mmCIF file of C-alpha atoms in Angstrom:
data_model
loop_
_atom_site.group_PDB
_atom_site.id
_atom_site.type_symbol
_atom_site.label_atom_id
_atom_site.label_comp_id
_atom_site.label_asym_id
_atom_site.label_seq_id
_atom_site.Cartn_x
_atom_site.Cartn_y
_atom_site.Cartn_z
ATOM 1 C CA MET A 1 9.162 8.596 13.423
ATOM 2 C CA LEU A 2 7.916 7.653 10.482
ATOM 3 C CA THR A 3 4.685 6.938 11.540
ATOM 4 C CA THR A 4 4.074 10.307 12.419
ATOM 5 C CA VAL A 5 4.942 11.355 8.695
ATOM 6 C CA LEU A 6 3.125 8.267 7.782
ATOM 7 C CA LYS A 7 -0.312 9.990 9.009
ATOM 8 C CA ASP A 8 0.223 13.351 8.528
ATOM 9 C CA PRO A 9 -3.502 14.834 7.479
ATOM 10 C CA THR A 10 -2.104 18.004 5.861
ATOM 11 C CA CYS A 11 -0.122 15.191 3.258
ATOM 12 C CA PHE A 12 -3.015 12.846 2.737
ATOM 13 C CA LYS A 13 -6.474 13.059 2.321
ATOM 14 C CA PHE A 14 -7.366 9.949 4.578
ATOM 15 C CA PRO A 15 -4.282 9.580 6.782
ATOM 16 C CA THR A 16 -5.323 7.021 9.450
ATOM 17 C CA GLU A 17 -6.725 4.701 6.792
ATOM 18 C CA PHE A 18 -5.495 2.599 3.960
ATOM 19 C CA ASN A 19 -7.042 4.327 0.968
ATOM 20 C CA PRO A 20 -5.516 4.218 -2.483
ATOM 21 C CA GLN A 21 -7.185 7.877 -2.806
ATOM 22 C CA ASN A 22 -4.220 9.358 -0.841
ATOM 23 C CA PHE A 23 -2.272 8.315 -4.179
ATOM 24 C CA LEU A 24 -5.083 9.939 -6.964
ATOM 25 C CA ASN A 25 -5.458 13.577 -8.125
ATOM 26 C CA GLU A 26 -8.689 14.951 -9.079
ATOM 27 C CA LYS A 27 -8.452 12.874 -12.118
ATOM 28 C CA GLY A 28 -8.132 9.712 -10.772
ATOM 29 C CA LYS A 29 -4.217 9.921 -11.505
ATOM 30 C CA PHE A 30 -1.278 8.507 -9.881
ATOM 31 C CA MET A 31 0.295 11.030 -8.105
ATOM 32 C CA LYS A 32 4.058 10.735 -6.510
ATOM 33 C CA ASN A 33 3.155 11.671 -2.657
ATOM 34 C CA ASP A 34 6.775 12.811 -0.869
ATOM 35 C CA ALA A 35 5.325 12.234 2.294
ATOM 36 C CA PHE A 36 5.193 8.676 1.504
ATOM 37 C CA MET A 37 8.193 6.855 2.735
ATOM 38 C CA PRO A 38 8.195 3.374 3.624
ATOM 39 C CA LEU A 39 11.761 2.936 3.255
ATOM 40 C CA ALA A 40 12.927 5.497 5.215
ATOM 41 C CA ALA A 41 15.202 8.547 4.663
ATOM 42 C CA GLY A 42 18.287 10.405 5.377
ATOM 43 C CA LYS A 43 21.007 8.286 6.233
ATOM 44 C CA ARG A 44 18.811 5.713 7.050
ATOM 45 C CA ILE A 45 17.540 4.956 4.245
ATOM 46 C CA CYS A 46 17.312 1.644 3.187
ATOM 47 C CA LEU A 47 20.016 0.430 0.823
ATOM 48 C CA GLY A 48 18.434 -1.735 -1.258
ATOM 49 C CA GLU A 49 15.516 0.622 -2.118
ATOM 50 C CA SER A 50 15.612 0.515 -6.079
ATOM 51 C CA LEU A 51 15.698 -3.228 -5.917
ATOM 52 C CA VAL A 52 13.077 -3.501 -3.646
ATOM 53 C CA LYS A 53 10.751 -1.752 -6.535
ATOM 54 C CA MET A 54 11.942 -3.184 -9.244
ATOM 55 C CA GLU A 55 11.620 -6.476 -7.583
ATOM 56 C CA LEU A 56 8.083 -5.450 -6.509
ATOM 57 C CA PHE A 57 7.022 -4.552 -9.925
ATOM 58 C CA LEU A 58 8.191 -7.678 -11.645
ATOM 59 C CA PHE A 59 6.629 -9.744 -8.783
ATOM 60 C CA LEU A 60 3.458 -8.159 -9.372
ATOM 61 C CA VAL A 61 3.280 -7.853 -13.075
ATOM 62 C CA ALA A 62 4.049 -11.599 -12.666
ATOM 63 C CA ILE A 63 1.017 -12.338 -10.665
ATOM 64 C CA LEU A 64 -1.360 -10.189 -13.109
ATOM 65 C CA GLN A 65 -0.447 -11.701 -16.101
ATOM 66 C CA ASN A 66 -0.907 -15.105 -15.219
ATOM 67 C CA PHE A 67 -3.587 -15.103 -12.793
ATOM 68 C CA ASP A 68 -6.880 -13.291 -12.101
ATOM 69 C CA LEU A 69 -7.933 -11.811 -9.062
ATOM 70 C CA LYS A 70 -11.007 -11.932 -7.126
ATOM 71 C CA SER A 71 -12.333 -12.097 -3.177
ATOM 72 C CA PRO A 72 -14.724 -14.707 -2.121
ATOM 73 C CA VAL A 73 -15.933 -11.598 0.275
ATOM 74 C CA PRO A 74 -18.098 -8.708 -1.620
ATOM 75 C CA ARG A 75 -16.440 -5.604 -1.883
ATOM 76 C CA GLU A 76 -18.387 -3.876 0.779
ATOM 77 C CA GLU A 77 -18.075 -6.133 3.604
ATOM 78 C CA LEU A 78 -14.292 -6.021 3.269
ATOM 79 C CA ASP A 79 -12.583 -3.792 5.860
ATOM 80 C CA LEU A 80 -9.275 -2.221 5.443
ATOM 81 C CA ASN A 81 -8.677 -1.020 8.181
ATOM 82 C CA PRO A 82 -4.795 -2.638 9.847
ATOM 83 C CA ASN A 83 -4.872 -3.761 13.197
ATOM 84 C CA VAL A 84 -3.189 -1.306 15.212
ATOM 85 C CA SER A 85 -0.871 -1.579 18.062
ATOM 86 C CA GLY A 86 0.842 0.854 20.084
ATOM 87 C CA VAL A 87 4.522 -0.461 18.271
ATOM 88 C CA ALA A 88 3.281 -0.813 14.467
ATOM 89 C CA ASN A 89 0.006 -0.736 12.230
ATOM 90 C CA PHE A 90 -0.509 -5.536 11.120
ATOM 91 C CA PRO A 91 -2.949 -5.708 8.070
ATOM 92 C CA LYS A 92 -5.587 -8.155 8.798
ATOM 93 C CA PRO A 93 -5.856 -11.698 6.869
ATOM 94 C CA TYR A 94 -7.658 -11.844 3.716
ATOM 95 C CA THR A 95 -8.408 -14.936 1.213
ATOM 96 C CA LEU A 96 -8.288 -14.207 -1.824
ATOM 97 C CA ALA A 97 -8.564 -16.509 -4.738
ATOM 98 C CA PHE A 98 -6.048 -16.615 -7.982
ATOM 99 C CA ILE A 99 -7.657 -18.326 -10.826
ATOM 100 C CA PRO A 100 -5.309 -19.660 -13.386
ATOM 101 C CA ARG A 101 -5.513 -17.823 -17.100
#
């Protein structure tokens, strides 16, 4: 099951929570983690994986080029843990301000 791989404590420092440090090395640089497979693997892999990755990159770059992002909630008060159900994890709703540059 894919969720089992994504929550493996031998592959992730913080397997049960969303934490960017799962993808950073000791120096704070991005580190590719082969255990991270959001689009599946093997014969069930998503056929549009490369297209999805390119589109996401372009979408995020366009947002970051044109807007400053700010949370109305202080960083200390943010809860980044997802709502967990028996089937999947669902992100909680967040408010984010997009301020034109």
